[in-house]
Coordinates of C-alpha atoms in Angstrom, one line a residue:
M1 CA 4.4 -179.9 180.0
T2 CA 2.5 -176.8 180.9
K3 CA -0.4 -176.0 183.0
I4 CA -2.9 -173.6 182.2
L5 CA -6.0 -171.2 183.4
L6 CA -8.1 -169.3 181.3
L7 CA -10.4 -166.8 182.4
S8 CA -12.0 -163.4 180.9
D9 CA -14.9 -161.2 181.6
T10 CA -13.1 -160.0 185.5
H11 CA -14.7 -156.8 185.6
S12 CA -12.6 -155.9 187.8
Y13 CA -13.4 -158.6 190.6
L14 CA -10.8 -161.9 191.7
D15 CA -11.5 -163.6 194.3
D16 CA -9.5 -166.1 196.8
T17 CA -11.1 -169.7 194.7
I18 CA -9.4 -167.4 191.6
L19 CA -6.1 -166.9 193.2
K20 CA -6.5 -170.9 194.6
Y21 CA -5.9 -172.0 190.9
A22 CA -3.4 -169.2 190.2
R23 CA -1.8 -170.8 192.1
Q24 CA -1.6 -174.3 190.7
A25 CA -1.3 -173.1 186.7
D26 CA 1.9 -173.0 185.2
E27 CA 1.0 -169.3 183.2
I28 CA -2.8 -167.8 183.1
W29 CA -4.3 -166.7 180.3
H30 CA -7.3 -163.5 180.3
A31 CA -8.9 -163.1 176.9
G32 CA -10.6 -159.8 178.2
D33 CA -12.4 -157.4 180.0
I34 CA -10.0 -157.3 182.9
G35 CA -11.4 -154.5 184.3
T36 CA -9.0 -153.0 186.4
L37 CA -5.0 -153.3 185.9
S38 CA -4.9 -154.2 189.6
V39 CA -6.6 -157.4 188.3
I40 CA -2.9 -158.5 186.6
D41 CA -0.9 -157.1 189.0
D42 CA -2.8 -159.7 191.9
L43 CA -2.5 -162.4 189.0
R44 CA 1.1 -162.4 188.2
K45 CA 2.5 -162.0 191.6
I46 CA 0.8 -165.6 191.5
K47 CA 2.0 -166.6 187.9
P48 CA 3.3 -165.8 183.8
V49 CA 0.0 -164.4 183.0
R50 CA -0.6 -162.6 178.9
A51 CA -4.4 -161.2 178.2
V52 CA -5.4 -158.9 175.5
Y53 CA -8.1 -156.0 176.9
G54 CA -11.5 -156.1 176.2
N55 CA -15.1 -153.7 175.4
I56 CA -14.9 -152.7 178.9
D57 CA -11.0 -151.9 179.4
N58 CA -9.8 -148.5 179.4
Q59 CA -7.1 -147.2 178.0
V60 CA -4.6 -148.4 181.2
I61 CA -5.2 -151.3 180.1
Q62 CA -5.2 -151.3 176.1
K63 CA -2.1 -149.7 176.1
E64 CA -0.6 -153.0 178.6
F65 CA -2.4 -155.5 176.7
P66 CA -2.9 -156.0 173.1
L67 CA -6.6 -156.3 171.1
N68 CA -5.6 -160.1 170.0
Q69 CA -2.7 -162.5 171.0
R70 CA -0.5 -164.7 169.0
F71 CA 1.8 -167.3 170.0
F72 CA 3.3 -170.8 170.8
C73 CA 2.5 -172.2 173.6
E74 CA 5.3 -175.2 173.4
G75 CA 4.0 -176.5 170.0
V76 CA 0.3 -175.1 169.7
D77 CA -0.1 -172.5 168.2
V78 CA -2.7 -169.8 169.9
L79 CA -4.6 -166.9 168.9
I80 CA -6.5 -165.3 171.7
T81 CA -9.2 -161.8 171.7
H82 CA -11.9 -160.4 173.4
I83 CA -14.9 -160.1 170.8
G84 CA -14.3 -162.6 168.3
G85 CA -17.8 -164.8 167.6
Y86 CA -17.7 -168.9 167.3
P87 CA -17.0 -171.6 164.7
P88 CA -18.5 -171.0 162.1
K89 CA -19.7 -167.5 163.1
Y90 CA -16.8 -165.0 163.6
N91 CA -17.1 -161.4 163.3
A92 CA -15.1 -160.6 159.8
K93 CA -12.1 -159.7 161.6
T94 CA -11.2 -163.0 163.5
R95 CA -12.4 -164.6 160.1
T96 CA -9.8 -163.0 157.9
L97 CA -7.5 -163.4 160.8
I98 CA -8.1 -167.2 161.4
D99 CA -8.4 -167.7 157.3
E100 CA -4.6 -166.4 156.6
N101 CA -3.5 -168.1 159.6
P102 CA -5.4 -170.6 161.1
P103 CA -4.5 -171.3 164.1
K104 CA -4.5 -174.4 166.2
L105 CA -7.0 -172.5 169.7
F106 CA -8.7 -169.9 168.6
I107 CA -10.0 -168.2 172.5
C108 CA -12.2 -165.5 172.4
G109 CA -14.3 -164.1 176.1
H110 CA -16.9 -161.4 176.3
S111 CA -19.9 -163.2 176.1
H112 CA -19.9 -164.6 179.3
I113 CA -21.2 -167.9 178.4
L114 CA -18.7 -171.3 178.8
K115 CA -18.6 -172.7 175.2
V116 CA -15.9 -175.0 174.4
M117 CA -16.0 -176.8 170.4
M118 CA -14.7 -177.5 167.2
D119 CA -14.1 -176.1 163.8
K120 CA -14.2 -178.4 161.8
K121 CA -13.8 -177.3 158.8
R122 CA -10.5 -175.3 160.3
D123 CA -9.1 -177.8 162.4
I124 CA -9.3 -175.0 165.0
L125 CA -10.4 -176.5 168.8
H126 CA -12.1 -172.6 169.9
M127 CA -12.6 -172.0 174.0
N128 CA -14.8 -169.9 175.3
P129 CA -14.0 -170.0 179.4
G130 CA -17.1 -167.5 179.9
A131 CA -16.9 -164.8 182.8
C132 CA -14.9 -165.1 186.3
G133 CA -16.9 -161.7 187.7
K134 CA -19.6 -160.9 188.9
H135 CA -20.6 -158.4 186.6
G136 CA -22.8 -159.2 183.5
F137 CA -26.2 -161.7 182.9
H138 CA -24.2 -165.1 184.1
Q139 CA -25.5 -167.3 186.4
I140 CA -22.6 -169.4 187.4
R141 CA -19.3 -168.2 187.7
T142 CA -16.8 -170.6 185.2
M143 CA -12.4 -170.6 183.6
L144 CA -10.8 -173.4 182.2
R145 CA -7.8 -175.2 183.2
F146 CA -6.2 -178.1 180.3
K147 CA -2.3 -179.0 180.0
I148 CA -0.5 -178.4 176.8
N149 CA 1.9 -181.2 176.6
G150 CA 3.6 -180.4 172.9
K151 CA 1.0 -180.1 169.8
D152 CA -1.4 -181.7 172.7
I153 CA -4.6 -179.7 174.4
K154 CA -5.1 -182.0 176.9
E155 CA -7.7 -182.6 180.6
L156 CA -9.7 -179.7 179.8
E157 CA -11.4 -179.3 183.1
V158 CA -14.3 -176.7 183.7
I159 CA -14.0 -174.7 187.2
E160 CA -17.2 -172.7 188.6
L161 CA -17.2 -170.5 190.8
G162 CA -20.0 -170.1 192.0
K163 CA -23.3 -168.2 191.5
R164 CA -21.8 -164.3 191.1

């Protein structure tokens, strides 16, 4: 079983509460708009990090991380990108990726809106953890955590970090 902390849109911001939850995870996944590489450096001191770059991330971060990340965590096929849209209204690039080879779990950030929903047509679980940074229009900073056990995604929790 693998415990995942999923966050996005840090915009160069980390605090002790985020780090506390990071220590409880086995892996940290970041869905882009990291802000500065020091965010990743601080998270990597705690646990392994998988990340993609977002639209505000500079070339240093873009050299470190891909636009899309596709991998297996245990038996779950995962696709992470920053700007992806929502079922069924994916952006064109995301729709092509998903239609060619659907993952079981599709993760994106960008919107600063926490959302978890099924794409019933494609049998894909979609997650957007919202934003845990302080920059943006969101009112409450959020993250997600969940467990992957074999091919099962379970014990999904919304973590509210307070007002931005």
